[in-house]
Coordinates of C-alpha atoms and ligand atoms in Angstrom, one line a residue:
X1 CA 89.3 -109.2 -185.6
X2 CA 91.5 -111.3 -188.0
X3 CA 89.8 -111.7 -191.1
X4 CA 90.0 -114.9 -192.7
X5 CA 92.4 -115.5 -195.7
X6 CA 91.0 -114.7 -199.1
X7 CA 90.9 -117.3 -201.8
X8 CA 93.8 -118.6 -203.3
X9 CA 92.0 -118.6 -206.8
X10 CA 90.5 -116.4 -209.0
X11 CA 88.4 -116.8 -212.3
X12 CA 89.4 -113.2 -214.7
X13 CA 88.2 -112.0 -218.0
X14 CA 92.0 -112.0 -219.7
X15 CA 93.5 -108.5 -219.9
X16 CA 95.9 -107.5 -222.6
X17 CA 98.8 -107.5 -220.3
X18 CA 97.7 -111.2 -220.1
X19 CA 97.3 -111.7 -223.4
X20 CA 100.3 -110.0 -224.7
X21 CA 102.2 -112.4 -221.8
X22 CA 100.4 -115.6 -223.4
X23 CA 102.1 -114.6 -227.0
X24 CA 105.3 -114.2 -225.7
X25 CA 105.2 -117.9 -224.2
X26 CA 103.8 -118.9 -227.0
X27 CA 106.5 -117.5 -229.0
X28 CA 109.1 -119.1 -226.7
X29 CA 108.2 -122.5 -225.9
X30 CA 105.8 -123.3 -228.3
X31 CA 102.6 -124.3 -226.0
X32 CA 100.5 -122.3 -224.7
X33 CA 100.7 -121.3 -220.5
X34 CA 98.3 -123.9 -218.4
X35 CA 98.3 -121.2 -215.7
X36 CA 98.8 -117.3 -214.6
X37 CA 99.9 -116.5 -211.0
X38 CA 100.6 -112.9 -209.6
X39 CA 101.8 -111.8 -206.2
X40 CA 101.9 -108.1 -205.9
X41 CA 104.5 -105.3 -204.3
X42 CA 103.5 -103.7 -201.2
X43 CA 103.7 -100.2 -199.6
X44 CA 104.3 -100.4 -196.0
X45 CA 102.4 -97.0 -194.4
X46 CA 104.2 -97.2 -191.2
X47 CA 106.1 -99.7 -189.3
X48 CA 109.8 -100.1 -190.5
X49 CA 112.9 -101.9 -190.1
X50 CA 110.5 -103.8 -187.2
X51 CA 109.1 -106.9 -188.3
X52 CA 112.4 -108.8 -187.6
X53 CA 112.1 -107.2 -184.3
X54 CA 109.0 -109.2 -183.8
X55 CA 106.6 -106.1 -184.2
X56 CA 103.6 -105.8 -186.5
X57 CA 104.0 -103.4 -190.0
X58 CA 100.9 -101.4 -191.3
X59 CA 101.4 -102.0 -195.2
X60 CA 99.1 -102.2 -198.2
X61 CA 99.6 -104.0 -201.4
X62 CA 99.8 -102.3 -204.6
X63 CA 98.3 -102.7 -207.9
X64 CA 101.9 -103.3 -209.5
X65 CA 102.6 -106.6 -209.7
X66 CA 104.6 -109.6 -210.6
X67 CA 102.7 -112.0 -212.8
X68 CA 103.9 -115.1 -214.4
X69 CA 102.3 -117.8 -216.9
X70 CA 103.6 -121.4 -216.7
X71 CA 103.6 -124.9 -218.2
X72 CA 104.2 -128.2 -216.3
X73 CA 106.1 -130.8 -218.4
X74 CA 108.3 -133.8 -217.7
X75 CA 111.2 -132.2 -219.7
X76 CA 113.1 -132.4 -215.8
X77 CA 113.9 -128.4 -216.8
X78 CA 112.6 -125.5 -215.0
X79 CA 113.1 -122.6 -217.9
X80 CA 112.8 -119.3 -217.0
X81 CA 112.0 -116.4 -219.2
X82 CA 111.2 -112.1 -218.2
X83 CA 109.7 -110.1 -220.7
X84 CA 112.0 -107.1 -219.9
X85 CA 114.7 -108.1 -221.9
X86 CA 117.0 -106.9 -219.5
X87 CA 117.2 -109.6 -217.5
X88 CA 118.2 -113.0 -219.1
X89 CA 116.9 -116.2 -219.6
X90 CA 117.7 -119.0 -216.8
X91 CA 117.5 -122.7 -216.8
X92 CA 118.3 -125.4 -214.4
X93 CA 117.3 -129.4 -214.1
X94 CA 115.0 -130.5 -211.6
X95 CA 117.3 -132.8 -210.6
X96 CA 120.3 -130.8 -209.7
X97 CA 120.3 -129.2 -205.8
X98 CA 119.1 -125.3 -206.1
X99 CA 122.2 -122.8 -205.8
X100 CA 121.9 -119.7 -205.2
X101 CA 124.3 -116.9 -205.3
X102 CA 124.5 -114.9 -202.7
X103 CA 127.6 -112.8 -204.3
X104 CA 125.8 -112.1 -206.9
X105 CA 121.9 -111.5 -206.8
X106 CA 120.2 -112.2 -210.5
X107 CA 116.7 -112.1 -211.3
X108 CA 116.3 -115.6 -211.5
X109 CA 117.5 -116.6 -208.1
X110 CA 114.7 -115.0 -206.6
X111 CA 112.6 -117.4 -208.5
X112 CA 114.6 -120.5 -207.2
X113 CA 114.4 -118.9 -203.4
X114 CA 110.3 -119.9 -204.1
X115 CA 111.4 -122.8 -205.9
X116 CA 113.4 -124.2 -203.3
X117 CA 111.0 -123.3 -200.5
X118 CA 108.1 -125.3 -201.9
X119 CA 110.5 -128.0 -202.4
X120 CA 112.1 -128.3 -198.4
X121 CA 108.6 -128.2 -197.1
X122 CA 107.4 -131.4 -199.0
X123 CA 110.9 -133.1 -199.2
X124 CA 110.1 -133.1 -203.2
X125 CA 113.4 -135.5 -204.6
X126 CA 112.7 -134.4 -208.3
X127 CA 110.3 -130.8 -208.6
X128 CA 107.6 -131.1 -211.8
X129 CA 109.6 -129.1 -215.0
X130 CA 108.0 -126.1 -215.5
X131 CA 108.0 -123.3 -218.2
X132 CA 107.8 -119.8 -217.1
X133 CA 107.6 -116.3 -218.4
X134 CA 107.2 -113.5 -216.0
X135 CA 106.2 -110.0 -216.3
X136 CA 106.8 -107.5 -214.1
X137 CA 105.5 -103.8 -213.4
X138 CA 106.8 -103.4 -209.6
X139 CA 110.4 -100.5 -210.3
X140 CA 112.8 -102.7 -208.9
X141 CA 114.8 -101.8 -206.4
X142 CA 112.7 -98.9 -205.3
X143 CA 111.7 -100.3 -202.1
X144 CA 108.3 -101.4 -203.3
X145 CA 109.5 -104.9 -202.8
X146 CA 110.0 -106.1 -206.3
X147 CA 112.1 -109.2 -205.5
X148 CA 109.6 -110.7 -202.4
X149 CA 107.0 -110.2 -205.2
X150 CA 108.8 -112.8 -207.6
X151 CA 109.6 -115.1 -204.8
X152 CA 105.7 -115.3 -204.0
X153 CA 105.1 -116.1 -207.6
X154 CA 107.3 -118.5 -208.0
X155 CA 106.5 -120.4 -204.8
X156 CA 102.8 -120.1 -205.7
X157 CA 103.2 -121.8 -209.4
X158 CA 105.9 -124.6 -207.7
X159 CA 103.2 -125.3 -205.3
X160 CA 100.9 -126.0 -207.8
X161 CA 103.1 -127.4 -210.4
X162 CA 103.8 -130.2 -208.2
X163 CA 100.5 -130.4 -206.9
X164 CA 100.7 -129.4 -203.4
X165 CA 98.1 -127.5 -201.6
X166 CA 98.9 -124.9 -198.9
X167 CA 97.5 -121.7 -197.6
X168 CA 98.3 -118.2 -198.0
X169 CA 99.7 -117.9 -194.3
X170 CA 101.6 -120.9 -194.9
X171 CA 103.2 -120.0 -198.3
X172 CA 103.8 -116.6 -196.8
X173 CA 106.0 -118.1 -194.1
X174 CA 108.1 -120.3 -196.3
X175 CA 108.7 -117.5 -199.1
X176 CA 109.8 -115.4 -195.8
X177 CA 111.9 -118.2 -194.9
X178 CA 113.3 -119.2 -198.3
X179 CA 114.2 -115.6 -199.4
X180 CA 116.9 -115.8 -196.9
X181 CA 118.7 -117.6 -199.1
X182 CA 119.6 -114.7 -200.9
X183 CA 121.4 -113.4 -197.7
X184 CA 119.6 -110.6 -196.3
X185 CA 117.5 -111.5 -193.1
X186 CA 114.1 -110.5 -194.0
X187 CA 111.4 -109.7 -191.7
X188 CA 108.5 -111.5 -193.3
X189 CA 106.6 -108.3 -193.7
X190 CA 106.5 -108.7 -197.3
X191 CA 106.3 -112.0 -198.2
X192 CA 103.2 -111.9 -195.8
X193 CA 101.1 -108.8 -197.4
X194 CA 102.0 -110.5 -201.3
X195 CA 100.2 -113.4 -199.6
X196 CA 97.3 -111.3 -197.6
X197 CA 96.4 -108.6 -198.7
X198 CA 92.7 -108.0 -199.5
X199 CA 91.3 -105.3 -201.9
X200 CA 90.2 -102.4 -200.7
X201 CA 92.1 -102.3 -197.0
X202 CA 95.3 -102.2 -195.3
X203 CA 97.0 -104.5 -193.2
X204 CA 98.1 -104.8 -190.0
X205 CA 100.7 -108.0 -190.1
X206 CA 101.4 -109.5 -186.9
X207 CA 104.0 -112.3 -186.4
X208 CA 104.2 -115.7 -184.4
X209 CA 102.0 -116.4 -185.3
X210 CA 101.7 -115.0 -188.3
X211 CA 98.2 -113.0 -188.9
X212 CA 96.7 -110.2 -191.1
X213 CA 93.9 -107.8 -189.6
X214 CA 92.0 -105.1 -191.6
X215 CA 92.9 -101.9 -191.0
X216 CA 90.4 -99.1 -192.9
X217 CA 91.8 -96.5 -193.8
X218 CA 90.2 -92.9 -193.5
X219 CA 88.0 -91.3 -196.3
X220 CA 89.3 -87.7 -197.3
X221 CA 92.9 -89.0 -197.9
X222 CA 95.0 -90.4 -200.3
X223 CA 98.7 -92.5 -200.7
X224 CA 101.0 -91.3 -202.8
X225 CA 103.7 -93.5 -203.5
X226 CA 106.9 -91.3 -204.8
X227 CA 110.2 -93.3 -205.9
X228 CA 113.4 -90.4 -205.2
X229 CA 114.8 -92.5 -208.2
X230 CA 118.1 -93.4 -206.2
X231 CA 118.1 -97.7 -206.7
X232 CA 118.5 -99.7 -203.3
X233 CA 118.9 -103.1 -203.7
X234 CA 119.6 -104.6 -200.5
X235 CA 121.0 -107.7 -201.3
X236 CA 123.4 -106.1 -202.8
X237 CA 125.0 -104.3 -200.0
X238 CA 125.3 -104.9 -196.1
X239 CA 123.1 -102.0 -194.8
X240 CA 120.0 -104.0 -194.3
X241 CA 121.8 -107.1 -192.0
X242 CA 123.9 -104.6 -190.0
X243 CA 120.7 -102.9 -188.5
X244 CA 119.4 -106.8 -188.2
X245 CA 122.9 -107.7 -186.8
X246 CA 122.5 -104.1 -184.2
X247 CA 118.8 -105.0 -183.3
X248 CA 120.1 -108.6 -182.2
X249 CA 123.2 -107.6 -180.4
X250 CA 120.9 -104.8 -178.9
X251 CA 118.5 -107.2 -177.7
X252 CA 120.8 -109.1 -175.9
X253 CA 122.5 -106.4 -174.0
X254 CA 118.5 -105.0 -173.0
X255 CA 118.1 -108.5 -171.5
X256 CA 121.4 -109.4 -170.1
X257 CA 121.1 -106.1 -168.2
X258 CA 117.8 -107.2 -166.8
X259 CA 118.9 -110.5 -165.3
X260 CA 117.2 -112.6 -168.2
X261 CA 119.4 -115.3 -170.1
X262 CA 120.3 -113.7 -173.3
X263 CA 120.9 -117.1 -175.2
X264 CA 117.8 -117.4 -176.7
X265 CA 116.7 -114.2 -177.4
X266 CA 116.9 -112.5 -180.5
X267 CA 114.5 -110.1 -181.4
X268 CA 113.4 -106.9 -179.6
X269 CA 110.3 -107.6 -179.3
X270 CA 111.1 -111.0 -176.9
X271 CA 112.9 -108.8 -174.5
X272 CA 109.6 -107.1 -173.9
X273 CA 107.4 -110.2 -173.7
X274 CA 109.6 -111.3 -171.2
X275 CA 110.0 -108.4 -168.8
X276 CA 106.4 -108.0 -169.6
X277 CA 107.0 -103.7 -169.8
X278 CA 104.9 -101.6 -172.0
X279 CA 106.7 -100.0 -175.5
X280 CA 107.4 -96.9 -173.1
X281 CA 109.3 -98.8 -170.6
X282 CA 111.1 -100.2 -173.0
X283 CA 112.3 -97.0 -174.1
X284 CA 113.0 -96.0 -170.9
X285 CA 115.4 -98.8 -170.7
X286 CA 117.2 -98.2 -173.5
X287 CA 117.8 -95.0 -172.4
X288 CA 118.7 -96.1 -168.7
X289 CA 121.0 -99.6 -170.2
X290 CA 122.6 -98.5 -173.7
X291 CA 124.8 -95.5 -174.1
X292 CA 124.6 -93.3 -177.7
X293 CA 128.4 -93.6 -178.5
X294 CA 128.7 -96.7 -180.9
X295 CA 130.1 -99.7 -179.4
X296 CA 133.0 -102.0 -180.2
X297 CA 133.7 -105.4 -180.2
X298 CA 135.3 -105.7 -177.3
X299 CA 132.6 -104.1 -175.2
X300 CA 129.7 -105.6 -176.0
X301 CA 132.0 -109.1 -175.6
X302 CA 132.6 -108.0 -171.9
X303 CA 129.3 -107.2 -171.2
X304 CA 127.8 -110.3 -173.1
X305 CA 130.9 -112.8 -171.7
X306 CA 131.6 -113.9 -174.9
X307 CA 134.6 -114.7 -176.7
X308 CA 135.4 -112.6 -180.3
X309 CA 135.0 -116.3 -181.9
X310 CA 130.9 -116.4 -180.5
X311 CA 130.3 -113.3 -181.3
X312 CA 131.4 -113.5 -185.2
X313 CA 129.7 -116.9 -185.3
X314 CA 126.6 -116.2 -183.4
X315 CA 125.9 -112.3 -183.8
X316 CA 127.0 -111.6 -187.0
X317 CA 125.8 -112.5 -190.5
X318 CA 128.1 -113.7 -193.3
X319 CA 128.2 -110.2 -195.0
X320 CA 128.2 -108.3 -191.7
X321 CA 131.9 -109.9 -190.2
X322 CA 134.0 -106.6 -190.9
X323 CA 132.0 -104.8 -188.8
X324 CA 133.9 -103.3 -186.1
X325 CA 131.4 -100.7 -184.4
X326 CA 127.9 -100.8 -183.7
X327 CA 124.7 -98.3 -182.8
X328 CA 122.7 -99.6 -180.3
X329 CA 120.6 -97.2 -178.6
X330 CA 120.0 -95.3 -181.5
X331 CA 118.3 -98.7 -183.0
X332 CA 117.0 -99.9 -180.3
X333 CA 114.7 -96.2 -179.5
X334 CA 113.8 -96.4 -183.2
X335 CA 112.4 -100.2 -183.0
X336 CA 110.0 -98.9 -179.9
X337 CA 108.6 -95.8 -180.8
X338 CA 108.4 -97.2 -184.4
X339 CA 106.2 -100.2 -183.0
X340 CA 104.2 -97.7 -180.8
X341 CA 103.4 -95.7 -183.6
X342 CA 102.3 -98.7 -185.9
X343 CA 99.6 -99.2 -182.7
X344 CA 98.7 -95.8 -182.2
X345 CA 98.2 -95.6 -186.1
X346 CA 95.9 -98.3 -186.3
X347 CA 94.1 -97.0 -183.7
X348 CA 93.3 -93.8 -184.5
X349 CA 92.3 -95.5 -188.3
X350 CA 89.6 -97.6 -186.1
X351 CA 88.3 -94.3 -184.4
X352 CA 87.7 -92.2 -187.7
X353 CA 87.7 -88.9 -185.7
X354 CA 87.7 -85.6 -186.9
X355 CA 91.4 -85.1 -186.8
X356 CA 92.5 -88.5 -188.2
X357 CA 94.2 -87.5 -191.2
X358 CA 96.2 -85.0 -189.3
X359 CA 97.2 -87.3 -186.8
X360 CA 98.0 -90.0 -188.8
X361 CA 100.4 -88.1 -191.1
X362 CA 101.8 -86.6 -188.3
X363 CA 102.9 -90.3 -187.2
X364 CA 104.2 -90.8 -190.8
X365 CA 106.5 -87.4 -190.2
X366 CA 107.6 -88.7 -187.1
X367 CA 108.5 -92.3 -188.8
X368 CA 110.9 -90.8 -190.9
X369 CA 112.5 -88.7 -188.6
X370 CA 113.2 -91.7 -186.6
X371 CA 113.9 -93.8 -189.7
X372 CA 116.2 -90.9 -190.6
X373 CA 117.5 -90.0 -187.2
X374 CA 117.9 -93.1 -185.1
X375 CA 117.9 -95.9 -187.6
X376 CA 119.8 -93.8 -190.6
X377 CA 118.0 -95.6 -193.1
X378 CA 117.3 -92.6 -195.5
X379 CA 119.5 -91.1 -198.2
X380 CA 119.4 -87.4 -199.0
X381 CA 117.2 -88.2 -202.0
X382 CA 114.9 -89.4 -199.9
X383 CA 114.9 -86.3 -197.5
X384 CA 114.1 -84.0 -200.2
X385 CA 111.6 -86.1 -201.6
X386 CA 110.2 -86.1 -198.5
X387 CA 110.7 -82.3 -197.6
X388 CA 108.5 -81.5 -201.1
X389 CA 106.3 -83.8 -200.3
X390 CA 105.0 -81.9 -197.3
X391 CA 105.4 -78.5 -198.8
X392 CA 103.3 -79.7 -201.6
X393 CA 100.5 -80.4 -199.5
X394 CA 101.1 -84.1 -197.8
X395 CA 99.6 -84.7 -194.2
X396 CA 102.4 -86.7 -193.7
X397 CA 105.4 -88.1 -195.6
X398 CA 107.9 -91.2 -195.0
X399 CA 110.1 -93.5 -196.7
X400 CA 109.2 -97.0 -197.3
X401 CA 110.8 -100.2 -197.4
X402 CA 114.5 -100.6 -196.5
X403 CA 115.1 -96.8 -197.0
X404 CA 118.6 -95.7 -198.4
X405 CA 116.8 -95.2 -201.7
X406 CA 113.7 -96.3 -203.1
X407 CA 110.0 -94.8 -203.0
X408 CA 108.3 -92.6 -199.8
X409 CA 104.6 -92.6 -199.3
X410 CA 103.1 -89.5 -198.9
X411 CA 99.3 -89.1 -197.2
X412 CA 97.4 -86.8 -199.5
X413 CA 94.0 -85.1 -198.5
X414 CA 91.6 -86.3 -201.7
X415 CA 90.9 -82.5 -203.1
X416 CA 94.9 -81.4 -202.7
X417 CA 95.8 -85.2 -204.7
X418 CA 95.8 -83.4 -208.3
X419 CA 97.8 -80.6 -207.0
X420 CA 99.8 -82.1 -204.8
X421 CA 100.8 -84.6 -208.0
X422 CA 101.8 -81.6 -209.9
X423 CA 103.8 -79.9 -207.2
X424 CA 106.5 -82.5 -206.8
X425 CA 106.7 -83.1 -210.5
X426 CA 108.1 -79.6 -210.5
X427 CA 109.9 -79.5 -208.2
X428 CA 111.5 -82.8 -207.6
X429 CA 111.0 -84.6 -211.2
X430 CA 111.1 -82.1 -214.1
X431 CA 114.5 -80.1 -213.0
X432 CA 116.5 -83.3 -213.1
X433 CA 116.6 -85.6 -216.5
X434 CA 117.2 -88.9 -215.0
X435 CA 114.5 -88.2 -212.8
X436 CA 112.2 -86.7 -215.5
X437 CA 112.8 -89.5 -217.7
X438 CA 111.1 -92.1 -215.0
X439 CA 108.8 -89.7 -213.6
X440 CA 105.6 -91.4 -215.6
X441 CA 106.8 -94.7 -213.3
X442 CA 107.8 -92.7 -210.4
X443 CA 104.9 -90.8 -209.0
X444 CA 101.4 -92.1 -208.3
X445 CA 98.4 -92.6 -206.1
X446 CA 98.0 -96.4 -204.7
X447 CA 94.9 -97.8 -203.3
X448 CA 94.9 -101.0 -201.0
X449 CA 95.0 -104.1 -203.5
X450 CA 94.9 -108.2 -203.7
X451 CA 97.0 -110.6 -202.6
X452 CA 98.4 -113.2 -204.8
X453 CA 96.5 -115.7 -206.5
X454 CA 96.0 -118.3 -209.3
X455 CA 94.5 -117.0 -212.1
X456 CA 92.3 -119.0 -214.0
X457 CA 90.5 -117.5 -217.7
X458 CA 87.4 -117.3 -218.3
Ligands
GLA502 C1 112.5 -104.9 -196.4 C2 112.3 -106.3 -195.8 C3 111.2 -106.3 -194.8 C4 111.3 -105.1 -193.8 C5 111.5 -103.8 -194.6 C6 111.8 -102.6 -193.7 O1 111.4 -104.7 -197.3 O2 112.2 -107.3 -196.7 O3 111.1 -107.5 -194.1 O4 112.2 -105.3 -192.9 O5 112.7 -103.9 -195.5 O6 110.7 -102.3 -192.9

């Protein structure tokens, strides 16, 4: 059953991260905050490169975080600040249109992607100013989905600087939407566990519509979230929209093939609904329709009847035009089996049998080959990582997020967690400098946490 949403507001005794956040606005602007928001990263357990697809993602938020304090004002500024000192301060007037630069993805334009968001849904002419610091303890680019967290945050304070009310399903699905706007053609997946995740639980995430549903997960077993220290920021390169680019190209060769009208499908996940098969016949079909040898152009144009011109402006992204051959059986098996695995993982989860754990970390292992494999997602980095991880005692072991760098989550049985902790330190942290020097960042047990929220002091 779909639990309901949990409350968008909650009352906290202040922390010193929260205090040490109110003396640097302080410090900056002279007031002090009116408000604190968070929105937290996320580890997905199974489920990935899929929820564009149309297929539901098995993650769990993390207790790293993004959190922000803010001031409204009528200065018609919206003044942006970061604690880490890396990343430089922003300001823009509320009466200016939002740009954002997709060439070249700052900090600060994941802000405005929440900004702007809030702002199209209500038609807002002239947004409250607002004063902002933000603090964050999410590794960027680690696959752990640093920038979804500060486009949650940032939506959430909008919201409520120019008092508006909306739910968490509904701010999930604009920050979805509005993050976009940074080029890379998102899922949802993220935006939506920021928004609903519940302490204590994972999720499974279901789109159109867009729903949360508990999933327990066993006792005996813990997640270790491992980062293989090799940065991935996917807005920064084209590796994320050419596997959303294949999955859409692939979805209208599966349905041209079957007689359906390919126009206005684009996801996966339509093609089934619409033959009405099961996840195994849709494998089947892949293997019976699409051939392993990469395409080109010029076939899937034949086999589409399209001209070179529809295809650039109708299949292809702005950052995905030079593309010249595509994968799209190995995609398409991946997106399947992934979403029968995400099914078959949640299952197994509700029927707590003897041989859970085993069974679910053998669905991890078999995740990553596939992410590995079929959807070549991983980086050698991540192999290894992955390869320790199950020779230092993990169930099961996978990379997370968009892959090609970033963090892998390992399932841990609870008495091997302290050795298993010490194991991959050896061997994968300590012989390597770089990696030693992050290591106290880079390897560490997550339990399920909350979603974002208000926070109001005591
Ligand atoms: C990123 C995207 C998500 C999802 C994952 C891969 O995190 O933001 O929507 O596609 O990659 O599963």
């Amino acid at each position: 059953m779909a639990s309901s949403p949990p409350k968008l507001r909650t009352v906290i005794t202040a922390n010193e991260r929260l205090l040490n956040l109110k003396r640097t606005f302080e410090e900056k602007y002279g007031e002090a905050p009116l408000l604190y928001a968070y929105a937290p990263g996320r580890v997905n357990l199974i489920g990935e490169h899929i929820d564009y697809c149309g297929y539901s993602v098995l993650p769990m938020a993390i207790e790293q975080n993004i959190l922000a304090a803010v001031s409204h004002n009528n200065s018609g500024t919206i003044s942006l600040s970061n604690t880490n000192p890396q990343y430089k301060d922003f300001s823009v007037s509320c009466s200016e249109d939002i740009f954002i630069d997709r060439e070249n993805p700052k900090w600060y334009y994941y802000f405005l992607c929440g900004v702007k968001g809030i702002q199209e849904k209500f038609g807002i002419a002239q947004l409250a100013g607002m004063s902002c610091v933000v603090d964050g303890t999410i590794p960027p680019s680690s696959g752990l989905s640093s920038s979804s967290a500060l486009v949650c945050c940032a939506g959430l304070v909008t919201m409520e600087a120019n008092q508006k009310s909306l739910s968490k399903v509904e701010l999930a699905e604009i920050c979805a939407k509005s993050e976009r706007y940074i080029g890379t053609e998102g899922g949802g997946m993220d935006q939506s566990i920021s928004f609903l995740a519940e302490n204590g639980t994972a999720k499974l995430i279901e789109f159109q519509p867009l729903r949360a549903t508990d999933v327990r997960l066993p006792d005996g077993a813990v997640f270790v979230i491992s980062n293989c220290c090799r940065e991935m920021n996917k807005a920064a390169s084209s590796h994320y929209n050419i596997r959303v680019v294949e999955c859409r190209i692939a979805t209208k060769m599966l349905a041209k093939a079957r007689g359906l009208d390919p126009s206005g499908l684009l996801k996966l996940a339509q093609v089934q609904t619409e033959l009405k098969a099961s996840l195994e016949e849709m494998l089947a079909l892949v293997d019976e329709v699409l051939h392993p040898e990469a395409y080109s152009r010029e076939e899937i144009c034949k086999a589409l009847g399209i001209s070179a011109e529809q295809f650039s402006a109708e299949l292809l992204s702005a950052n995905t035009q030079h593309l010249t051959s595509f994968k799209l059986h190995q995609r398409a098996k991946h997106v399947y089996s992934e979403a029968a695995r995400v099914l078959r993982f949640k299952s197994v989860c509700e029927s707590a049998g003897a041989d859970s754990i085993r069974t679910l970390g053998d669905l991890m292992s078999e995740s990553h080959a596939s992410c590995r494999d079929l959807y070549e997602c991983s980086c050698p980095e991540l192999d290894q990582l992955v390869d320790i991880c199950l020779k230092s005692g993990a169930v099961g072991s996978r990379l997370t997020g968009a892959g090609w760098g970033g963090c892998a989550v390992s399932m841990v049985p609870s008495e091997k967690a302290e050795s298993f902790l010490l194991a991959v330190r050896e061997s994968y942290f300590l012989p390597d400098p770089r990696r030693a020097a992050m290591e106290n960042q880079s390897l560490f047990v997550s339990k399920p946490g909350g979603g974002a929220a208000i926070l109001l002091e005591e």
